[in-house]
PDB file of C-alpha atoms in Angstrom:
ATOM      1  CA  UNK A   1      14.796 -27.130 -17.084  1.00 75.00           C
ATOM      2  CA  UNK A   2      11.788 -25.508 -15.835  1.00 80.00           C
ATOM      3  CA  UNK A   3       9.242 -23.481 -17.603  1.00 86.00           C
ATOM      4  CA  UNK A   4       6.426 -21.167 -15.143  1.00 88.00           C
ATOM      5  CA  UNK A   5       4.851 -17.901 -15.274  1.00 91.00           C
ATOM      6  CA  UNK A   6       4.202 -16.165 -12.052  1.00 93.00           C
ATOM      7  CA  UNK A   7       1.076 -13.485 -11.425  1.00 95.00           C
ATOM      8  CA  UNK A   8       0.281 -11.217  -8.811  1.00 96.00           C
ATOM      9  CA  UNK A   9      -3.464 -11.690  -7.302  1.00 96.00           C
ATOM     10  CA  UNK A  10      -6.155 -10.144  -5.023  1.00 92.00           C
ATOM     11  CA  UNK A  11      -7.696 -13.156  -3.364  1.00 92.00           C
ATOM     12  CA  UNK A  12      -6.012 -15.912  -2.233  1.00 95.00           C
ATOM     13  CA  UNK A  13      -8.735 -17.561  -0.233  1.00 94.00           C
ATOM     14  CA  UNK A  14     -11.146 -17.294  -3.711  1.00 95.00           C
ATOM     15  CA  UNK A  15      -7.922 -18.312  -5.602  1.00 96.00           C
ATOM     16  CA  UNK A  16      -7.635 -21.720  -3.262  1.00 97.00           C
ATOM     17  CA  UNK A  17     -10.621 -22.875  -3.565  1.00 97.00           C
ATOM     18  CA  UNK A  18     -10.955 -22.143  -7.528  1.00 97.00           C
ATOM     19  CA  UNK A  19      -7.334 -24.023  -7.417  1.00 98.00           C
ATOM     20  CA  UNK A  20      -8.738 -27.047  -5.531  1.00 98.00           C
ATOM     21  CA  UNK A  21     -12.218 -27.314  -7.832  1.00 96.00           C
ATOM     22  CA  UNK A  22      -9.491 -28.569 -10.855  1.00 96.00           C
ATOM     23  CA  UNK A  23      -8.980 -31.483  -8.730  1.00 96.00           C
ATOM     24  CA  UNK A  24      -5.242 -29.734  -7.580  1.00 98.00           C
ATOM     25  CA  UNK A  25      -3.767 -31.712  -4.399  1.00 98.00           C
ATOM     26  CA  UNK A  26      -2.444 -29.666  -1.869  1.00 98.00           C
ATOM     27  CA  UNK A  27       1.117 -31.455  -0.826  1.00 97.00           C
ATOM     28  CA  UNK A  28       2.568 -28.870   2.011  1.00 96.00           C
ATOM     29  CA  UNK A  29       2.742 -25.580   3.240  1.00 96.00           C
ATOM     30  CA  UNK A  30       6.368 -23.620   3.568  1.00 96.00           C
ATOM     31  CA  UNK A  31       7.654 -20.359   4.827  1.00 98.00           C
ATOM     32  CA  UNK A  32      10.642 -20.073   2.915  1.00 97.00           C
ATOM     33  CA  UNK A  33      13.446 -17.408   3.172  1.00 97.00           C
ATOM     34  CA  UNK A  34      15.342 -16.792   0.031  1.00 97.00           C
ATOM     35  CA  UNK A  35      18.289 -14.713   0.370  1.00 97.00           C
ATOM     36  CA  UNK A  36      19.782 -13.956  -2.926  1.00 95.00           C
ATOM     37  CA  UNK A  37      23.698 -13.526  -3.260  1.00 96.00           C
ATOM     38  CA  UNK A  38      26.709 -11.706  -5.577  1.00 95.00           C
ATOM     39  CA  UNK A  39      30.046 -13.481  -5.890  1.00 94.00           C
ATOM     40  CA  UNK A  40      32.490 -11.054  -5.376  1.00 93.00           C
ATOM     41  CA  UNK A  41      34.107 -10.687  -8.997  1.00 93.00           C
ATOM     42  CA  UNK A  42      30.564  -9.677 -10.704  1.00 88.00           C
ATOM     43  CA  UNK A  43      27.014  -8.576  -9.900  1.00 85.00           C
ATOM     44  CA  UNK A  44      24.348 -10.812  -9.880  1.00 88.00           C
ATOM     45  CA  UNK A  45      21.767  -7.665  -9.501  1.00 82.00           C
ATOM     46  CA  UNK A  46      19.600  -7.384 -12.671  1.00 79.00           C
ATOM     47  CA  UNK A  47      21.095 -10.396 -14.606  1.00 82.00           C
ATOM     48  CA  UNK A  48      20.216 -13.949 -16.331  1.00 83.00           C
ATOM     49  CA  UNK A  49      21.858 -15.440 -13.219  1.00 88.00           C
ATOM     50  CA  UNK A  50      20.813 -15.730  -9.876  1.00 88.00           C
ATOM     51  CA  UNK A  51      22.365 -17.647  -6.394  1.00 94.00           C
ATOM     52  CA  UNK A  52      20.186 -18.184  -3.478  1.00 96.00           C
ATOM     53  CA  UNK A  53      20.045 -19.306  -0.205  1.00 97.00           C
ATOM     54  CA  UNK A  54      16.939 -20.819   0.653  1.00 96.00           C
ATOM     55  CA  UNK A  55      15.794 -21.855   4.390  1.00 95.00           C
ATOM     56  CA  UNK A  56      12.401 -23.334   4.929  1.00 95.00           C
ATOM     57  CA  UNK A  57      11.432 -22.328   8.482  1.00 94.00           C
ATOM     58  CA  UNK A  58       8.539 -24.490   8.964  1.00 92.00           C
ATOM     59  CA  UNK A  59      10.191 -28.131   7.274  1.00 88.00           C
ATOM     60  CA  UNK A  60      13.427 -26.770   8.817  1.00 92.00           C
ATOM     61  CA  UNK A  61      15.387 -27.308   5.386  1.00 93.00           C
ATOM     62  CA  UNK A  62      17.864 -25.563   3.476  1.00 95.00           C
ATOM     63  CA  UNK A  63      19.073 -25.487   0.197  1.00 96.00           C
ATOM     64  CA  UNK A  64      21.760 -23.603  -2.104  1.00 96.00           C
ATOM     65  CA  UNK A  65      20.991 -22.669  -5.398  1.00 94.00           C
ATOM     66  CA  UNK A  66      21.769 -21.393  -9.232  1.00 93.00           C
ATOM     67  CA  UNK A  67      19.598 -20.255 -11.691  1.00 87.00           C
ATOM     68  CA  UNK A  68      20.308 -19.003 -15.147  1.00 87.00           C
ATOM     69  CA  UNK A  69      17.694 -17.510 -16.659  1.00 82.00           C
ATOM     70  CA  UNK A  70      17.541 -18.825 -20.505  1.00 77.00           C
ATOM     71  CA  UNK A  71      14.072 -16.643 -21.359  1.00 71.00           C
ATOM     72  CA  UNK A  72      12.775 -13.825 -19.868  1.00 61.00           C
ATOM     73  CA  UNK A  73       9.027 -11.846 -20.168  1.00 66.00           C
ATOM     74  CA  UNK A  74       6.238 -12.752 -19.098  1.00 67.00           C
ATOM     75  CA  UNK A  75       7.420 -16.482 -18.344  1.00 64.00           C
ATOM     76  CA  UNK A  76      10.895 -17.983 -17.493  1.00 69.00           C
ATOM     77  CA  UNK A  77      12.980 -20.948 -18.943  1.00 73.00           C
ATOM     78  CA  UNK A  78      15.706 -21.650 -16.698  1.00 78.00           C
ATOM     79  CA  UNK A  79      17.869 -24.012 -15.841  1.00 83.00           C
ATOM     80  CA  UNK A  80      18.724 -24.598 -11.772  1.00 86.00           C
ATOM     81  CA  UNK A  81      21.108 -26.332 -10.146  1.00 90.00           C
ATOM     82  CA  UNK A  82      20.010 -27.271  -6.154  1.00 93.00           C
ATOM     83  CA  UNK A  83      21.808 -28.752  -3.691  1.00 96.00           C
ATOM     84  CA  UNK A  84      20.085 -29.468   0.230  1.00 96.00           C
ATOM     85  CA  UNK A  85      22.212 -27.932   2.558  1.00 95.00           C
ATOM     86  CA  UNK A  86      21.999 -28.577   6.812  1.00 92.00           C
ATOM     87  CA  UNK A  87      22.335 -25.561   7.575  1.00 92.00           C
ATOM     88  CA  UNK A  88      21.525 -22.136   5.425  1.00 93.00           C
ATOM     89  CA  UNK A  89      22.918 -19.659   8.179  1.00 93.00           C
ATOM     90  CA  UNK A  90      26.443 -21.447   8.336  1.00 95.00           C
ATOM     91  CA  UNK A  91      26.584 -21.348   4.241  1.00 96.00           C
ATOM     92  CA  UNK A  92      25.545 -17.814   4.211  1.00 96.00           C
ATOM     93  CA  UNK A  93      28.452 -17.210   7.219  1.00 96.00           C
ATOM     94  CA  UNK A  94      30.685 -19.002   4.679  1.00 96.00           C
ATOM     95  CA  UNK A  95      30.065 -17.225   1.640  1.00 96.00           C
ATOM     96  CA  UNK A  96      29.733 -13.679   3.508  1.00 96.00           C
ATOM     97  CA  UNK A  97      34.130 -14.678   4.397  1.00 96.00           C
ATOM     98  CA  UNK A  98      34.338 -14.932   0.639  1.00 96.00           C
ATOM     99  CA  UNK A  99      33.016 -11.555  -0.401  1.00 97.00           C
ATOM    100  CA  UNK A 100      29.750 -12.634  -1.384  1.00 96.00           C
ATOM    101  CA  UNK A 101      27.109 -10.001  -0.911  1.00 95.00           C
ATOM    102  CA  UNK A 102      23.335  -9.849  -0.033  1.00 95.00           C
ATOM    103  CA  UNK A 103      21.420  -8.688  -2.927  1.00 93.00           C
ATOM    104  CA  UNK A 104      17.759  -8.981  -1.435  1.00 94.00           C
ATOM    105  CA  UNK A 105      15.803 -11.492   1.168  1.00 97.00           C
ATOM    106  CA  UNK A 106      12.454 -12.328   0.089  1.00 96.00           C
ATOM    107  CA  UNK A 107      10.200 -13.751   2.987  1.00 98.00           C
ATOM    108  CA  UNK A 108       7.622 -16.018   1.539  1.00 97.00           C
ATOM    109  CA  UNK A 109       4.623 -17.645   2.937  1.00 98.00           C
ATOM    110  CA  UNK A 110       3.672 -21.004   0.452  1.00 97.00           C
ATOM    111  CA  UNK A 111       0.584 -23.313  -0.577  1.00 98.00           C
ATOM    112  CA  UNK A 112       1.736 -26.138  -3.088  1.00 98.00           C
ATOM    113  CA  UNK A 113      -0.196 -28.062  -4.890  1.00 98.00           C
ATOM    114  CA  UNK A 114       0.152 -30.709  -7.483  1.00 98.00           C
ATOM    115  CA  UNK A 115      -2.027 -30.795 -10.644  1.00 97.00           C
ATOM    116  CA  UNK A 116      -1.485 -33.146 -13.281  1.00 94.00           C
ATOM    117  CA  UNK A 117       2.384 -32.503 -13.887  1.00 92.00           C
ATOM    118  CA  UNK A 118       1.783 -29.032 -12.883  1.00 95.00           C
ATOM    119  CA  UNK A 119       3.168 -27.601  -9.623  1.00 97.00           C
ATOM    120  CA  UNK A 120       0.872 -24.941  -8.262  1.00 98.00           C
ATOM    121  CA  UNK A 121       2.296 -22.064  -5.340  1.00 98.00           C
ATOM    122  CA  UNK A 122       0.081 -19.998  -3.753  1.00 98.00           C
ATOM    123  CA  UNK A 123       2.584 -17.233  -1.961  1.00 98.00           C
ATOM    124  CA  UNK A 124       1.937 -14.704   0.356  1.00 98.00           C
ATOM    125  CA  UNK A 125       5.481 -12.732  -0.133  1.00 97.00           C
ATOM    126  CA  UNK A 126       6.031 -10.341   2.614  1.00 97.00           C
ATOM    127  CA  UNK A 127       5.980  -6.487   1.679  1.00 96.00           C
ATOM    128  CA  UNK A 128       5.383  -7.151  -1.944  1.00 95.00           C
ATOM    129  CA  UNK A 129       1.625  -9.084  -1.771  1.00 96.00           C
ATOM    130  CA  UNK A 130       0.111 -12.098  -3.004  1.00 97.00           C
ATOM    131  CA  UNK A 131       1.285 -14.322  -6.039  1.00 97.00           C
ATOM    132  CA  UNK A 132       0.229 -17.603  -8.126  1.00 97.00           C
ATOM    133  CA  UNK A 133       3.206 -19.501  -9.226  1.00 96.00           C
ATOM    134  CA  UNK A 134       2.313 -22.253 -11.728  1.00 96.00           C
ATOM    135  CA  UNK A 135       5.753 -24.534 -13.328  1.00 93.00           C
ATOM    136  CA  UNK A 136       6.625 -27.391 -15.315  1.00 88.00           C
ATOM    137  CA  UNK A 137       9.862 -29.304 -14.962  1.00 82.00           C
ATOM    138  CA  UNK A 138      11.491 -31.453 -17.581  1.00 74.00           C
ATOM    139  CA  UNK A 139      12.670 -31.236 -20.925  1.00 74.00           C
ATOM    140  CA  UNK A 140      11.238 -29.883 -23.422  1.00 67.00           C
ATOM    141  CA  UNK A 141      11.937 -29.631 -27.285  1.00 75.00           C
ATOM    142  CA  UNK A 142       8.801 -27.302 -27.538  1.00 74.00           C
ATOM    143  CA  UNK A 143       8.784 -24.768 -25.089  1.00 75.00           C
ATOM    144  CA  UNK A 144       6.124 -22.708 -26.639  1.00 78.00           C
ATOM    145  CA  UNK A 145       3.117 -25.809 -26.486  1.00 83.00           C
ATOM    146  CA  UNK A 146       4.195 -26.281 -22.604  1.00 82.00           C
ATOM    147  CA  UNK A 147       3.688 -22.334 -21.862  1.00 87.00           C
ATOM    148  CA  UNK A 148       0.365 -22.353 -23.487  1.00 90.00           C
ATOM    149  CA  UNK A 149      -0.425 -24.933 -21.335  1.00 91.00           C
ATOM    150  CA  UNK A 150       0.620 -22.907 -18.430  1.00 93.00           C
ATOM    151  CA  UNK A 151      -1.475 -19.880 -19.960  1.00 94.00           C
ATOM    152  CA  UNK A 152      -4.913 -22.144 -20.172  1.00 96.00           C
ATOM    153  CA  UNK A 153      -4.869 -23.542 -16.114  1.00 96.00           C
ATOM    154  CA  UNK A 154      -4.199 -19.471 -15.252  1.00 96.00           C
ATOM    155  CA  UNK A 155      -6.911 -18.736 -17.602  1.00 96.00           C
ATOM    156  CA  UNK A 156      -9.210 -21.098 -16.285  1.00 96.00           C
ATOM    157  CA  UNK A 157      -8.321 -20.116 -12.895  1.00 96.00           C
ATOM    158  CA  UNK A 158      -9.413 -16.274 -13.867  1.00 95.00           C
ATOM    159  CA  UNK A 159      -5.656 -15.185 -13.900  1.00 95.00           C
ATOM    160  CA  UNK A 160      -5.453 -12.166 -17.119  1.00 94.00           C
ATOM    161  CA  UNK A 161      -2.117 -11.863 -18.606  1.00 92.00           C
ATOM    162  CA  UNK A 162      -1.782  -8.178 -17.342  1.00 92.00           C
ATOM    163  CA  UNK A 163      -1.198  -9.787 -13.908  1.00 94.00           C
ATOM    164  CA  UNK A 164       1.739 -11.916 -15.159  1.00 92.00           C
ATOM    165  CA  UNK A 165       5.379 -11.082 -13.467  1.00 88.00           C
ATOM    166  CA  UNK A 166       7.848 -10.044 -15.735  1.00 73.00           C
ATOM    167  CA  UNK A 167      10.927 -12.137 -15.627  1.00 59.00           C
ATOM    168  CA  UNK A 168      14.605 -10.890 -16.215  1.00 42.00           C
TER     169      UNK A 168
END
Protein backbone atom coordinates (compact mmCIF):
# COMPACT_ATOMS: atom_id res chain seq x y z
CA UNK A 1 0.00 0.00 0.00
CA UNK A 2 1.21 3.38 -0.60
CA UNK A 3 -0.05 6.63 0.64
CA UNK A 4 1.48 10.27 -1.30
CA UNK A 5 0.14 13.49 -2.33
CA UNK A 6 1.55 15.04 -5.40
CA UNK A 7 1.77 19.15 -6.05
CA UNK A 8 2.52 21.14 -8.90
CA UNK A 9 5.48 23.86 -8.27
CA UNK A 10 7.28 26.93 -9.72
CA UNK A 11 10.87 26.37 -8.73
CA UNK A 12 12.51 23.37 -8.76
CA UNK A 13 16.05 24.56 -8.28
CA UNK A 14 14.64 26.66 -4.88
CA UNK A 15 12.54 23.47 -4.21
CA UNK A 16 16.01 21.19 -4.24
CA UNK A 17 17.83 22.90 -2.20
CA UNK A 18 14.89 23.61 0.49
CA UNK A 19 14.47 19.58 -0.03
CA UNK A 20 18.16 18.89 0.75
CA UNK A 21 18.33 21.53 3.99
CA UNK A 22 15.85 18.60 5.82
CA UNK A 23 18.77 16.44 5.60
CA UNK A 24 16.83 14.49 2.32
CA UNK A 25 19.48 12.12 0.42
CA UNK A 26 19.36 12.28 -3.09
CA UNK A 27 19.54 8.35 -4.32
CA UNK A 28 19.25 8.73 -8.40
CA UNK A 29 18.03 10.56 -11.15
CA UNK A 30 15.46 8.83 -13.89
CA UNK A 31 13.79 9.74 -17.08
CA UNK A 32 11.01 7.52 -17.01
CA UNK A 33 8.34 6.87 -19.74
CA UNK A 34 5.03 5.72 -18.49
CA UNK A 35 2.71 4.60 -21.04
CA UNK A 36 -0.61 3.87 -19.58
CA UNK A 37 -2.84 0.98 -21.13
CA UNK A 38 -6.81 -0.34 -21.58
CA UNK A 39 -7.45 -4.07 -21.73
CA UNK A 40 -9.64 -4.58 -24.39
CA UNK A 41 -13.00 -5.65 -22.53
CA UNK A 42 -13.16 -2.21 -20.39
CA UNK A 43 -11.70 1.30 -20.16
CA UNK A 44 -9.17 2.10 -17.92
CA UNK A 45 -9.64 6.05 -18.86
CA UNK A 46 -10.96 7.96 -15.78
CA UNK A 47 -11.12 4.96 -13.33
CA UNK A 48 -9.77 3.54 -9.79
CA UNK A 49 -7.53 1.33 -11.96
CA UNK A 50 -4.66 1.99 -13.87
CA UNK A 51 -1.88 -0.41 -16.06
CA UNK A 52 1.36 1.01 -17.07
CA UNK A 53 4.28 0.45 -18.85
CA UNK A 54 7.14 2.03 -17.43
CA UNK A 55 10.76 2.33 -19.20
CA UNK A 56 13.51 4.16 -17.46
CA UNK A 57 15.72 5.53 -20.25
CA UNK A 58 18.62 6.56 -18.30
CA UNK A 59 18.92 3.06 -15.75
CA UNK A 60 17.70 1.28 -18.92
CA UNK A 61 14.86 -0.61 -16.86
CA UNK A 62 11.44 -1.55 -17.36
CA UNK A 63 8.66 -2.47 -15.44
CA UNK A 64 4.80 -3.49 -15.81
CA UNK A 65 2.39 -2.31 -13.56
CA UNK A 66 -1.28 -2.17 -11.70
CA UNK A 67 -2.63 0.26 -9.61
CA UNK A 68 -6.00 0.44 -8.00
CA UNK A 69 -6.74 3.43 -6.63
CA UNK A 70 -8.46 2.77 -3.00
CA UNK A 71 -8.78 6.86 -2.15
CA UNK A 72 -8.89 9.58 -4.25
CA UNK A 73 -8.59 13.77 -3.60
CA UNK A 74 -6.10 15.46 -2.80
CA UNK A 75 -3.90 12.28 -1.83
CA UNK A 76 -3.98 8.60 -3.04
CA UNK A 77 -4.12 5.16 -1.21
CA UNK A 78 -3.41 2.55 -3.59
CA UNK A 79 -2.40 -0.60 -3.82
CA UNK A 80 0.29 -1.64 -6.88
CA UNK A 81 1.35 -4.59 -8.11
CA UNK A 82 5.06 -4.28 -10.14
CA UNK A 83 6.79 -6.61 -11.89
CA UNK A 84 10.60 -5.66 -13.74
CA UNK A 85 10.30 -6.45 -17.14
CA UNK A 86 13.62 -6.67 -19.88
CA UNK A 87 12.18 -5.14 -22.20
CA UNK A 88 9.06 -2.44 -22.11
CA UNK A 89 8.81 -2.07 -26.04
CA UNK A 90 8.41 -5.97 -26.60
CA UNK A 91 5.55 -6.02 -23.67
CA UNK A 92 3.89 -3.07 -25.13
CA UNK A 93 4.24 -5.04 -28.85
CA UNK A 94 2.62 -7.90 -26.89
CA UNK A 95 -0.20 -6.34 -25.33
CA UNK A 96 -0.91 -3.95 -28.49
CA UNK A 97 -1.68 -8.07 -30.37
CA UNK A 98 -4.14 -8.39 -27.52
CA UNK A 99 -6.25 -5.31 -28.03
CA UNK A 100 -4.81 -3.33 -25.42
CA UNK A 101 -4.89 0.36 -26.13
CA UNK A 102 -2.71 3.47 -25.36
CA UNK A 103 -4.48 5.70 -23.06
CA UNK A 104 -1.68 8.46 -22.55
CA UNK A 105 2.43 8.52 -22.36
CA UNK A 106 3.70 10.71 -19.78
CA UNK A 107 7.49 11.66 -20.27
CA UNK A 108 9.02 12.37 -16.95
CA UNK A 109 12.26 13.80 -15.92
CA UNK A 110 13.03 12.56 -11.89
CA UNK A 111 15.09 13.65 -8.66
CA UNK A 112 14.58 11.04 -5.74
CA UNK A 113 15.38 11.44 -2.59
CA UNK A 114 15.07 9.58 0.62
CA UNK A 115 13.99 11.28 3.88
CA UNK A 116 13.38 9.44 6.89
CA UNK A 117 10.87 6.73 5.45
CA UNK A 118 9.74 9.29 3.08
CA UNK A 119 10.45 9.03 -0.66
CA UNK A 120 10.80 12.46 -2.18
CA UNK A 121 10.40 13.03 -6.47
CA UNK A 122 11.22 16.04 -7.87
CA UNK A 123 9.65 15.69 -11.69
CA UNK A 124 9.98 17.71 -14.51
CA UNK A 125 6.90 16.05 -16.62
CA UNK A 126 7.07 17.04 -20.16
CA UNK A 127 4.17 19.39 -21.51
CA UNK A 128 2.41 19.47 -18.22
CA UNK A 129 5.35 21.33 -15.81
CA UNK A 130 7.00 20.74 -12.68
CA UNK A 131 5.77 18.47 -9.69
CA UNK A 132 6.80 17.36 -5.96
CA UNK A 133 5.87 13.84 -5.31
CA UNK A 134 6.24 12.91 -1.62
CA UNK A 135 4.99 8.80 -0.58
CA UNK A 136 4.98 6.39 2.08
CA UNK A 137 4.91 2.65 1.55
CA UNK A 138 3.72 0.06 4.01
CA UNK A 139 0.83 -0.75 5.91
CA UNK A 140 -1.01 1.21 7.61
CA UNK A 141 -4.05 0.81 10.07
CA UNK A 142 -4.21 4.72 10.26
CA UNK A 143 -4.08 6.24 7.09
CA UNK A 144 -5.15 9.61 8.20
CA UNK A 145 -1.86 10.16 10.94
CA UNK A 146 0.53 9.01 7.88
CA UNK A 147 -1.10 11.78 5.41
CA UNK A 148 -0.69 14.43 7.96
CA UNK A 149 2.64 13.52 8.06
CA UNK A 150 2.90 13.89 4.39
CA UNK A 151 1.01 17.38 4.74
CA UNK A 152 3.75 18.78 7.49
CA UNK A 153 7.28 17.90 5.20
CA UNK A 154 5.13 19.80 2.11
CA UNK A 155 4.33 22.42 4.54
CA UNK A 156 7.64 22.85 5.75
CA UNK A 157 8.92 22.72 2.34
CA UNK A 158 6.47 25.89 1.44
CA UNK A 159 4.13 23.53 -0.62
CA UNK A 160 0.09 25.18 0.08
CA UNK A 161 -2.57 22.69 -0.31
CA UNK A 162 -4.07 24.62 -3.36
CA UNK A 163 -1.08 23.19 -5.28
CA UNK A 164 -1.96 19.56 -4.38
CA UNK A 165 -2.95 17.14 -7.54
CA UNK A 166 -6.18 15.79 -7.39
CA UNK A 167 -6.23 12.07 -7.58
CA UNK A 168 -9.01 9.87 -9.28
Amino acid sequence: MEIEIKARVNNLASLRKQVLSLGAKKITDKHQVDIYLSPPHKSFFNTRYYLRVRQDLINKTASFDYHVLKSSGKYSVCEETEVGIKDGKILLKILKELDFTEICTIDKKREVFRYQDFEIVLDKVKNLGDFIEIELQGNFRNRRKHKNRIIEILKKLGVKQSQYCEYG
